[in-house]
XYZ file of C-alpha atoms in Angstrom:
663
model
C 0.000 0.000 0.000
C 2.870 2.394 0.614
C 4.112 2.018 -2.899
C 0.586 2.490 -4.180
C 0.354 5.878 -2.557
C 3.745 7.055 -3.770
C 3.229 5.895 -7.320
C -0.231 7.333 -7.538
C 1.235 10.673 -6.628
C 2.818 10.631 -10.084
C -0.641 10.991 -11.569
C -1.250 14.174 -9.646
C -0.271 16.538 -12.390
C -2.022 14.509 -15.054
C -5.336 15.046 -13.341
C -4.648 18.533 -12.025
C -3.785 19.685 -15.504
C -7.111 18.563 -16.825
C -8.013 22.136 -17.720
C -5.513 24.134 -19.665
C -7.415 27.321 -19.135
C -7.362 27.182 -15.393
C -4.137 25.569 -14.313
C -1.556 27.279 -16.451
C 0.713 28.526 -13.730
C -0.565 30.756 -11.057
C 2.553 31.732 -9.218
C 5.517 32.207 -11.546
C 8.869 32.270 -9.775
C 10.648 34.046 -12.602
C 9.001 36.890 -14.482
C 9.864 39.081 -17.369
C 11.261 41.651 -15.003
C 14.280 39.364 -14.686
C 15.036 39.782 -18.384
C 17.204 42.388 -19.972
C 14.542 44.494 -21.638
C 15.229 45.572 -25.173
C 13.750 48.509 -27.038
C 12.076 48.192 -30.393
C 14.548 48.172 -33.268
C 14.338 50.496 -36.262
C 12.925 47.586 -38.271
C 10.256 46.918 -35.670
C 9.297 50.572 -35.511
C 9.017 50.673 -39.308
C 6.985 47.448 -39.332
C 4.548 48.784 -36.751
C 4.316 52.125 -38.490
C 3.096 50.354 -41.638
C 0.208 48.955 -39.602
C -0.603 52.428 -38.339
C -0.481 53.824 -41.859
C -2.616 51.118 -43.449
C -5.366 50.783 -40.827
C -7.911 53.309 -39.631
C -6.863 52.926 -35.998
C -8.912 55.936 -34.999
C -12.152 54.322 -36.163
C -14.566 54.930 -33.312
C -17.438 52.499 -33.898
C -15.961 49.627 -31.844
C -15.291 51.945 -28.918
C -18.840 53.285 -29.111
C -20.214 49.743 -29.142
C -17.932 48.606 -26.331
C -19.209 51.381 -24.057
C -22.852 51.440 -25.142
C -25.230 50.598 -22.347
C -22.634 51.048 -19.624
C -24.242 50.645 -16.216
C -21.044 50.826 -14.192
C -17.342 50.292 -14.725
C -15.891 47.388 -12.809
C -13.609 48.256 -9.902
C -9.872 47.675 -10.172
C -9.929 45.419 -7.125
C -7.249 42.756 -6.958
C -8.580 39.209 -6.699
C -6.485 37.002 -4.417
C -6.830 33.232 -4.042
C -7.199 31.359 -0.781
C -3.588 30.277 -1.250
C -2.448 33.889 -1.270
C -1.456 34.499 -4.912
C -2.998 37.072 -7.209
C -5.595 35.636 -9.554
C -6.592 38.835 -11.288
C -5.277 42.373 -11.074
C -7.105 44.612 -13.536
C -5.007 47.581 -12.427
C -2.002 45.854 -14.002
C -3.455 46.880 -17.370
C -3.752 50.578 -16.529
C -0.705 51.269 -18.707
C -2.816 50.610 -21.816
C -3.700 54.200 -22.610
C -2.994 56.665 -25.393
C -1.024 55.837 -28.516
C 0.719 52.517 -28.990
C 4.287 52.312 -27.678
C 7.029 51.263 -30.076
C 7.147 47.807 -28.496
C 3.522 46.881 -29.278
C 1.900 46.445 -32.672
C -0.546 49.395 -32.894
C -3.357 47.148 -34.141
C -2.976 44.835 -31.133
C -2.769 47.923 -28.895
C -6.151 49.067 -30.209
C -7.653 45.658 -29.403
C -6.067 45.779 -25.941
C -7.700 49.148 -25.267
C -11.087 47.777 -26.304
C -10.704 44.726 -24.073
C -9.822 47.065 -21.201
C -13.381 48.392 -21.136
C -14.712 46.462 -18.139
C -17.989 46.490 -16.279
C -21.728 45.802 -16.383
C -23.480 46.728 -19.629
C -27.120 46.808 -20.695
C -27.388 45.140 -24.095
C -31.157 45.577 -24.182
C -33.723 46.122 -21.471
C -33.596 42.691 -19.819
C -30.237 41.561 -21.273
C -27.022 42.515 -19.483
C -23.382 41.502 -19.893
C -20.503 41.330 -17.450
C -17.359 41.979 -19.465
C -13.728 42.151 -18.407
C -13.906 39.929 -15.323
C -12.212 37.025 -17.136
C -11.361 36.043 -20.680
C -15.042 35.531 -21.551
C -18.345 37.313 -20.883
C -21.225 36.323 -18.667
C -24.658 37.301 -19.978
C -27.692 37.842 -17.714
C -31.193 37.488 -19.182
C -34.190 38.694 -17.120
C -36.877 36.065 -16.832
C -40.276 36.047 -15.138
C -38.951 35.001 -11.736
C -35.276 35.938 -11.840
C -32.286 35.684 -14.137
C -30.950 33.173 -16.664
C -27.143 33.114 -16.613
C -25.264 32.384 -19.834
C -21.646 31.212 -19.535
C -20.299 31.297 -15.987
C -16.633 32.280 -16.175
C -13.417 30.269 -15.858
C -13.213 30.230 -12.092
C -15.362 30.336 -9.013
C -13.540 33.441 -7.851
C -14.157 35.543 -10.963
C -17.760 34.372 -11.297
C -18.433 35.250 -7.657
C -16.870 38.695 -8.089
C -18.795 39.361 -11.296
C -22.147 38.312 -9.836
C -21.564 40.314 -6.666
C -20.882 43.369 -8.806
C -24.021 42.727 -10.875
C -26.163 42.485 -7.748
C -24.969 45.910 -6.641
C -26.745 47.347 -9.669
C -29.468 44.849 -10.586
C -30.495 43.594 -7.181
C -30.553 39.978 -6.044
C -29.768 37.530 -8.864
C -32.354 34.789 -8.374
C -31.154 32.010 -10.649
C -33.828 30.552 -12.943
C -31.691 28.938 -15.622
C -28.121 28.360 -16.851
C -26.835 28.067 -20.407
C -23.398 26.657 -21.234
C -22.830 27.734 -24.832
C -19.916 25.367 -25.343
C -17.403 23.004 -23.824
C -14.461 25.345 -23.134
C -13.683 26.027 -19.497
C -14.001 29.802 -19.631
C -17.730 29.309 -20.256
C -18.716 26.997 -17.421
C -16.007 26.362 -14.814
C -17.357 28.965 -12.368
C -20.766 27.267 -12.142
C -20.525 26.222 -8.480
C -20.520 29.867 -7.475
C -24.096 29.946 -8.812
C -25.581 26.550 -7.973
C -24.930 22.872 -7.408
C -26.460 19.876 -9.138
C -28.633 19.187 -6.105
C -29.539 22.845 -5.694
C -30.558 23.177 -9.332
C -32.603 19.969 -9.152
C -34.463 21.052 -6.001
C -35.383 24.413 -7.501
C -36.097 23.037 -10.966
C -33.397 25.191 -12.555
C -32.554 23.899 -16.045
C -28.875 23.572 -16.930
C -28.817 23.779 -20.730
C -25.872 22.716 -22.898
C -25.131 21.274 -26.336
C -25.154 17.513 -26.811
C -21.883 15.904 -25.783
C -21.012 18.779 -23.460
C -19.844 16.841 -20.414
C -17.795 14.411 -22.501
C -16.084 17.137 -24.503
C -15.548 19.385 -21.496
C -13.642 16.655 -19.698
C -12.002 14.668 -22.495
C -8.920 15.891 -24.373
C -7.757 18.161 -21.568
C -7.454 15.206 -19.237
C -5.568 12.803 -21.435
C -3.393 15.534 -22.976
C -3.408 17.857 -19.981
C 0.289 18.263 -19.168
C 1.322 19.064 -22.741
C -1.591 21.444 -23.296
C -0.913 23.170 -20.003
C 2.763 23.717 -20.726
C 2.073 25.002 -24.229
C -0.835 27.059 -22.916
C 1.496 28.851 -20.505
C 3.291 30.215 -23.554
C 0.110 31.028 -25.454
C -1.384 33.078 -22.612
C 1.896 34.492 -21.269
C 1.315 33.269 -17.726
C 4.908 34.129 -16.686
C 5.005 37.570 -18.281
C 4.719 40.950 -16.675
C 1.862 43.128 -17.859
C 3.754 45.943 -19.527
C 4.657 47.547 -22.836
C 7.418 44.932 -23.165
C 5.314 42.064 -21.804
C 1.790 40.757 -21.997
C -0.784 43.317 -23.132
C -3.815 41.299 -24.298
C -5.014 37.848 -25.291
C -6.937 39.176 -28.294
C -10.052 37.218 -27.366
C -10.132 39.065 -24.058
C -7.751 40.384 -21.430
C -6.541 37.253 -19.728
C -7.518 33.806 -18.508
C -7.962 33.912 -14.750
C -6.263 30.906 -13.164
C -8.537 30.045 -10.281
C -10.777 27.313 -8.875
C -12.762 25.248 -11.344
C -15.979 23.268 -11.282
C -18.572 21.634 -13.502
C -22.046 20.141 -13.156
C -23.849 17.944 -15.668
C -26.465 19.628 -17.828
C -30.100 18.689 -17.324
C -31.174 19.707 -20.834
C -29.154 18.591 -23.849
C -29.618 20.356 -27.189
C -29.125 17.521 -29.667
C -31.079 18.733 -32.717
C -30.230 21.508 -35.194
C -33.091 23.638 -33.815
C -34.726 23.255 -30.410
C -37.306 25.722 -29.112
C -37.552 26.010 -25.322
C -39.294 28.293 -22.876
C -37.114 28.995 -19.851
C -38.995 30.717 -17.042
C -41.208 32.619 -19.457
C -38.499 33.437 -22.018
C -38.612 31.809 -25.469
C -35.296 30.494 -26.770
C -34.428 29.065 -30.169
C -31.310 26.961 -29.652
C -29.136 26.002 -32.618
C -26.827 23.019 -32.158
C -23.519 23.590 -33.973
C -21.122 20.762 -33.093
C -17.623 20.688 -34.515
C -17.336 24.433 -34.994
C -15.262 26.558 -32.614
C -15.766 23.802 -30.015
C -16.669 20.125 -30.429
C -19.924 20.860 -28.560
C -21.369 24.325 -29.144
C -24.732 26.021 -29.457
C -26.016 29.469 -30.314
C -29.477 30.863 -29.606
C -32.008 33.475 -30.654
C -34.300 35.435 -28.328
C -37.415 36.502 -30.279
C -38.556 38.884 -27.528
C -35.534 41.086 -28.125
C -34.698 40.048 -31.693
C -31.322 39.189 -30.199
C -28.866 36.519 -31.324
C -26.117 35.016 -29.168
C -23.372 33.768 -31.462
C -21.524 31.972 -28.632
C -17.942 31.767 -29.907
C -18.500 31.046 -33.576
C -18.674 34.834 -33.879
C -16.383 37.383 -32.258
C -14.415 40.549 -32.934
C -11.306 38.643 -34.020
C -10.140 36.024 -36.449
C -10.435 32.985 -34.223
C -8.250 29.867 -34.131
C -8.832 27.044 -36.567
C -6.191 25.309 -34.468
C -5.361 26.737 -31.063
C -1.644 27.146 -30.389
C -1.836 25.317 -27.075
C -2.800 22.257 -29.082
C -6.191 20.637 -29.606
C -8.179 18.907 -32.291
C -8.096 20.932 -35.505
C -11.376 22.673 -36.296
C -13.298 22.528 -39.551
C -13.124 26.007 -41.098
C -15.637 25.115 -43.834
C -18.204 23.798 -41.372
C -17.623 26.864 -39.211
C -18.361 29.111 -42.192
C -21.449 27.061 -43.078
C -22.861 27.440 -39.558
C -22.538 31.214 -39.781
C -24.301 31.108 -43.140
C -27.146 29.042 -41.661
C -27.466 31.591 -38.863
C -27.695 34.473 -41.312
C -30.517 32.702 -43.135
C -32.468 32.364 -39.876
C -31.999 35.929 -38.629
C -34.317 37.915 -40.819
C -35.403 40.158 -37.961
C -32.274 40.280 -35.764
C -31.493 43.679 -34.234
C -28.783 42.883 -31.692
C -25.858 40.457 -31.742
C -23.987 39.516 -28.579
C -21.387 36.810 -28.155
C -19.365 34.989 -25.524
C -16.461 37.407 -25.987
C -16.134 41.112 -26.759
C -18.927 43.665 -27.210
C -22.303 43.537 -29.003
C -23.361 44.901 -32.375
C -26.675 46.686 -32.923
C -28.726 47.199 -36.083
C -29.863 44.557 -38.570
C -27.734 45.728 -41.464
C -24.517 46.034 -39.442
C -25.079 42.600 -37.872
C -25.641 40.789 -41.143
C -22.653 42.514 -42.749
C -20.438 41.571 -39.824
C -21.609 37.963 -39.871
C -21.123 37.715 -43.612
C -17.573 39.036 -43.297
C -16.798 36.460 -40.603
C -18.347 33.743 -42.748
C -16.318 34.889 -45.755
C -13.112 34.992 -43.707
C -13.296 31.351 -42.607
C -14.335 30.148 -46.049
C -11.564 32.215 -47.665
C -8.982 30.553 -45.417
C -10.419 27.135 -46.217
C -10.847 27.538 -49.969
C -7.608 29.355 -50.724
C -5.547 26.947 -48.628
C -6.995 24.036 -50.602
C -6.518 25.864 -53.908
C -2.842 26.401 -53.204
C -2.378 22.916 -51.752
C -3.804 21.465 -54.961
C -1.180 23.460 -56.856
C 1.519 21.725 -54.831
C 2.283 24.377 -52.241
C 3.274 23.229 -48.767
C 1.845 24.620 -45.508
C 4.660 27.088 -44.946
C 4.508 28.254 -48.544
C 0.756 28.742 -48.318
C 1.009 30.634 -45.048
C 3.668 32.924 -46.498
C 1.672 34.038 -49.529
C -1.911 33.979 -48.333
C -3.425 37.408 -47.653
C -6.975 38.417 -46.943
C -8.492 40.637 -49.606
C -8.516 44.259 -48.518
C -12.304 44.250 -48.490
C -12.034 41.884 -45.520
C -8.703 42.877 -43.982
C -9.756 46.485 -43.388
C -12.399 45.265 -40.928
C -10.971 44.939 -37.440
C -13.205 42.043 -36.413
C -11.534 39.700 -38.920
C -7.963 40.601 -38.050
C -5.581 38.138 -36.413
C -5.651 39.250 -32.798
C -6.144 35.649 -31.626
C -5.883 33.288 -34.562
C -3.790 34.315 -37.549
C -4.015 33.750 -41.267
C -0.633 32.039 -41.056
C -1.341 29.315 -38.547
C -5.002 28.959 -39.539
C -4.061 28.118 -43.130
C -1.630 25.520 -41.785
C -4.483 24.120 -39.699
C -6.689 23.758 -42.768
C -3.845 21.932 -44.513
C -3.479 19.679 -41.466
C -7.220 18.971 -41.454
C -7.038 17.528 -44.957
C -3.482 16.255 -45.335
C -2.007 15.763 -41.858
C 1.514 16.689 -40.793
C 3.405 15.470 -43.890
C 3.863 18.047 -46.681
C 4.808 15.508 -49.371
C 8.524 16.335 -49.518
C 10.633 13.183 -48.930
C 13.119 15.263 -46.923
C 10.352 15.876 -44.370
C 9.178 12.266 -44.154
C 11.656 11.094 -41.512
C 13.875 14.008 -40.430
C 16.200 13.771 -37.462
C 14.841 14.930 -34.097
C 15.851 18.472 -33.067
C 18.777 17.615 -30.809
C 20.416 15.353 -33.379
C 19.838 17.661 -36.330
C 20.966 20.698 -34.315
C 24.475 19.355 -33.709
C 24.825 18.565 -37.400
C 23.554 22.003 -38.452
C 26.094 23.650 -36.172
C 28.913 21.530 -37.592
C 27.763 22.197 -41.175
C 27.616 25.934 -40.579
C 31.153 26.130 -39.260
C 30.596 26.018 -35.531
C 29.016 28.331 -32.997
C 31.415 31.233 -33.569
C 30.653 31.437 -37.262
C 26.931 31.038 -36.670
C 26.839 33.831 -34.097
C 28.713 36.157 -36.423
C 26.381 35.462 -39.349
C 23.331 35.668 -37.093
C 24.518 39.045 -35.840
C 24.709 40.216 -39.453
C 21.114 39.132 -40.069
C 19.986 40.744 -36.797
C 21.446 43.979 -38.120
C 19.299 43.530 -41.246
C 16.145 42.971 -39.168
C 15.748 39.397 -40.443
C 14.516 38.127 -37.088
C 12.634 35.090 -38.369
C 15.798 33.706 -39.960
C 17.853 34.482 -36.868
C 15.272 32.627 -34.808
C 15.405 29.584 -37.071
C 19.208 29.404 -37.160
C 19.911 30.133 -33.504
C 17.299 27.633 -32.397
C 19.634 24.989 -33.868
C 22.597 26.444 -31.993
C 20.753 26.580 -28.657
C 19.594 22.986 -29.052
C 23.153 21.935 -29.846
C 24.718 24.092 -27.132
C 22.074 24.964 -24.527
C 24.663 26.622 -22.283
C 25.822 29.016 -24.987
C 24.777 32.268 -23.324
C 25.563 34.439 -26.335
C 23.308 32.291 -28.533
C 20.518 32.358 -25.984
C 20.700 36.121 -25.594
C 20.677 36.788 -29.332
C 17.820 34.329 -29.894
C 15.862 35.984 -27.088
C 16.499 39.380 -28.661
C 15.142 38.118 -31.995
C 12.057 36.683 -30.265
C 11.425 40.023 -28.545
C 11.446 41.919 -31.812
C 9.067 39.396 -33.372
C 6.837 39.777 -30.315
C 6.823 43.555 -30.596
C 5.759 43.224 -34.250
C 3.017 40.635 -33.656
C -0.607 41.632 -34.196
C -1.724 38.452 -32.451
C -1.799 38.483 -28.651
C -0.889 34.761 -28.399
C 1.990 35.146 -30.874
C 3.372 38.014 -28.815
C 3.067 35.988 -25.615
C 4.693 32.914 -27.163
C 7.729 34.838 -28.411
C 8.134 36.704 -25.134
C 7.712 33.525 -23.068
C 10.459 31.911 -25.103
C 12.689 34.945 -24.479
C 12.021 34.756 -20.733
C 13.103 31.151 -20.530
C 16.158 31.658 -22.735
C 17.464 34.428 -20.483
C 16.262 33.377 -17.067
C 16.093 29.633 -17.397
C 13.030 27.473 -17.093
C 10.099 29.266 -15.536
C 8.809 27.459 -12.505
C 5.036 27.745 -12.434
C 2.797 27.287 -9.500
C -0.658 25.787 -9.695
C -3.817 25.746 -7.709
C -5.618 22.681 -6.496
C -8.353 24.831 -5.038
C -11.719 23.841 -6.397
C -10.378 21.130 -8.671
C -12.023 18.400 -6.619
C -15.416 19.850 -7.434
C -14.658 19.460 -11.086
C -13.070 16.039 -10.802
C -16.030 14.538 -8.970
C -18.177 15.208 -12.040
C -15.744 13.808 -14.583
C -17.158 10.656 -16.196
C -15.228 7.662 -14.944
C -14.370 6.688 -18.483
C -12.152 9.795 -18.727
C -10.123 8.654 -15.722
C -9.603 5.320 -17.392
C -8.334 7.111 -20.491
C -5.981 9.123 -18.298
C -4.608 5.980 -16.727
C -4.053 4.274 -20.082
C -1.951 7.072 -21.560
C 0.224 7.004 -18.443
C 1.352 3.431 -19.070
C 5.114 3.363 -19.549
C 5.618 0.946 -22.449
C 9.196 0.140 -21.457
C 8.256 -0.759 -17.896
C 5.274 -2.761 -19.126
C 7.327 -4.858 -21.544
C 6.406 -8.514 -21.000
C 3.832 -7.749 -18.292
C 0.312 -9.164 -18.299
C -2.196 -7.873 -15.715
C -5.946 -7.627 -15.245
C -7.747 -5.516 -12.631
C -11.309 -4.800 -11.586
C -11.989 -1.270 -10.344
C -15.478 -1.132 -8.858
C -16.871 2.292 -7.980
C -19.416 1.420 -5.342
C -21.550 4.571 -5.258
C -21.880 4.623 -9.042
C -22.242 0.863 -9.334
C -19.798 0.907 -12.219
C -17.031 -1.646 -12.689
C -14.119 -1.185 -15.053
C -11.916 -4.038 -16.193
C -8.357 -2.877 -16.862
C -6.090 -5.136 -18.907
C -2.400 -4.730 -19.720
C -0.836 -6.723 -22.523
C 1.867 -5.997 -25.087
C 2.616 -2.696 -23.315
C -0.946 -1.470 -23.942
C -3.668 -0.767 -21.362
C -7.293 -1.458 -22.247
C -10.304 -0.416 -20.227
C -13.968 -1.265 -20.510
C -16.998 -0.918 -18.343
C -18.143 -4.471 -17.725
C -19.243 -6.875 -14.985
C -16.604 -7.986 -12.498
C -14.121 -10.296 -14.209
C -13.523 -13.249 -11.923
C -10.221 -14.000 -13.675
C -8.722 -10.640 -12.661
C -5.475 -10.615 -10.670
C -6.833 -8.086 -8.201
C -10.022 -6.122 -7.544
C -10.409 -2.687 -5.985
C -13.663 -1.519 -4.426
C -13.668 2.228 -3.949
C -15.561 5.478 -4.407
C -14.862 8.134 -6.999
C -13.958 10.537 -4.196
C -11.403 8.130 -2.788
C -10.052 7.270 -6.234
C -9.604 10.939 -7.088
C -7.992 11.536 -3.712
C -5.442 8.795 -4.353
C -4.627 10.147 -7.804
C -4.172 13.645 -6.412
C -2.018 12.473 -3.553
C -4.588 13.829 -1.086
C -5.329 10.425 0.420
C -2.350 9.022 2.284
C -1.517 5.691 3.839
C -3.422 6.358 7.049
C -6.561 7.220 5.125
C -6.291 4.240 2.837
C -5.629 1.586 5.490
C -8.873 0.525 7.015
C -10.947 2.983 5.001
C -14.522 1.957 4.324
C -14.139 3.608 0.895
C -11.314 1.341 -0.239
C -10.878 -2.419 -0.164
C -8.557 -4.711 -2.105
C -9.342 -8.295 -3.047
C -6.629 -10.397 -4.594
C -2.879 -10.073 -5.027
C -1.503 -6.936 -3.411
C 1.753 -7.491 -5.276
C -0.105 -7.418 -8.582
C -1.786 -4.166 -7.552
C 1.528 -2.569 -6.663
C 2.987 -3.866 -9.912
C 0.140 -2.207 -11.822
C 0.794 1.229 -10.345
C 4.545 0.830 -10.794
C 4.003 0.609 -14.555
C 2.543 4.101 -14.721
C 4.979 6.764 -15.844
C 5.406 10.231 -14.450
C 3.850 13.356 -15.918
C 6.181 16.255 -16.643
C 4.303 19.537 -16.653
C 7.574 21.494 -16.906
C 9.136 19.985 -20.001
C 11.510 22.142 -22.000
C 10.423 24.076 -25.075
C 13.264 26.418 -26.031
C 15.942 24.048 -24.699
C 16.596 20.388 -25.516
């Protein structure tokens, strides 16, 4: 049993990292302030000036829309977790005022200023939005007996703060319904600040979500959690200062707030293309749109207000066809088709509000905006395929593809979150996979092996640094980044190489229109100069989420943890019976593969465990120790204890701090 507890501890990060959005690193030990800050180069200033010259950055309509209906600005109060670290400090963005500094792309700066407009807003009489409390919005819809809440935020803390602020101006928020528009954490993980499953059931409060919500909300982020979390820390700049040389905006919103998470199962599943429901006196038309921006997603129309909620298939940015943290690639053509279907339905729409950003009013403006978003995604899809069918590779396509000016001049299709570059590569991936057809790219050497050979070929580190310095002087930062990445992988302790590579990354960050691109480049620079960033994490509130995870997802998590080398030649079979759920899983290991299936108890198993989900989760998290396990009524073992210990010994460790810019 001792070994069981120790080995299970290895699964702690696998399960804790089940949500990229919430557990990205809450307490960085090394921040950008430790870096040698570098000013924008002449090339960067010229690059950013071209953006200023070619875009109408003074266009006022978005700012008018973002402030329309303001009830009250949100306070700049710092939000601190129970563990004592800062979750959210809106005052840290007070520097975003006036004209863009030289170290920030002026187009991104404009978006950052818009996302800085925080508070409670009246969309229409009876529809309100809380914006700027987290990455996403929460929408409040007045019903006959209270309020329907759309999209609780990422964390319990931010949702609680937002609702408290709303009650100061709207009075008591009596909950009469909840809508989860889709399966991303920033749209549901604060739910327990509003209600529990039991509480909703007792009061008859419907919890509405698209079909497949609970499965999608708890699936890929569990089995791929550590990798997504580590990559997500780059994408959202969790270790960066908020400054003109650091993080300024996520594009889709200000920032993900890394707090406590939760989930409850929906009570109403929207599984048809159109479902009409009356929720506490309010008519809804729900449109199921799976496989769009999220695997499970719905939009809805409110006839009373002629108002359409586009969830996240519509926003004031070019969204991600493939998110840079890593996920399943999205279908850009299907996404475009869904927007087209929505346009066809909305003959009387007068207001559009979404899960991010600010609303749009007026039928003509709404339809034009939706058409431009539809055209953008279809353009990316169609032109990528056109060029692919001419033999161009992903990088070649990304380099030459440009939106037509008729689209590009509109700020809501610009690459503040997704980009034309990586979205076109995602479309290519959707159809063709990772291989571009060139035999040289079929089986290349891994980075560390190729790096040493590149360095040798190029005449050694001294020659490379000299040539790289020449290209830095020309402002060719992308090439410097490509070349010096080889040198750093070959010689990770070469300080001169690391410093020059970091300098190149900074300039690329300062030029980036995309918030995630900026954060990725700057995060790489931080780690090159300061070493690996040690991130903290919060376990607070994770239990509430984990208790609702379908047991099948835990089995998937266990199977991907099997260390094939350790399992070589091993053959094991286990029963894991969850008593309160009356579910038994048979786990089998053979040929270094773990299989799992829900089935009756297998009498031929080597060992059987009887436990509860709470106890099982506690063991995986390392919260249940030896004293708790021995003699516990929630855990019993029948069969060979040695076989049980052997099983857990075959599980590998999760590494949530793997290297990215170093070998």
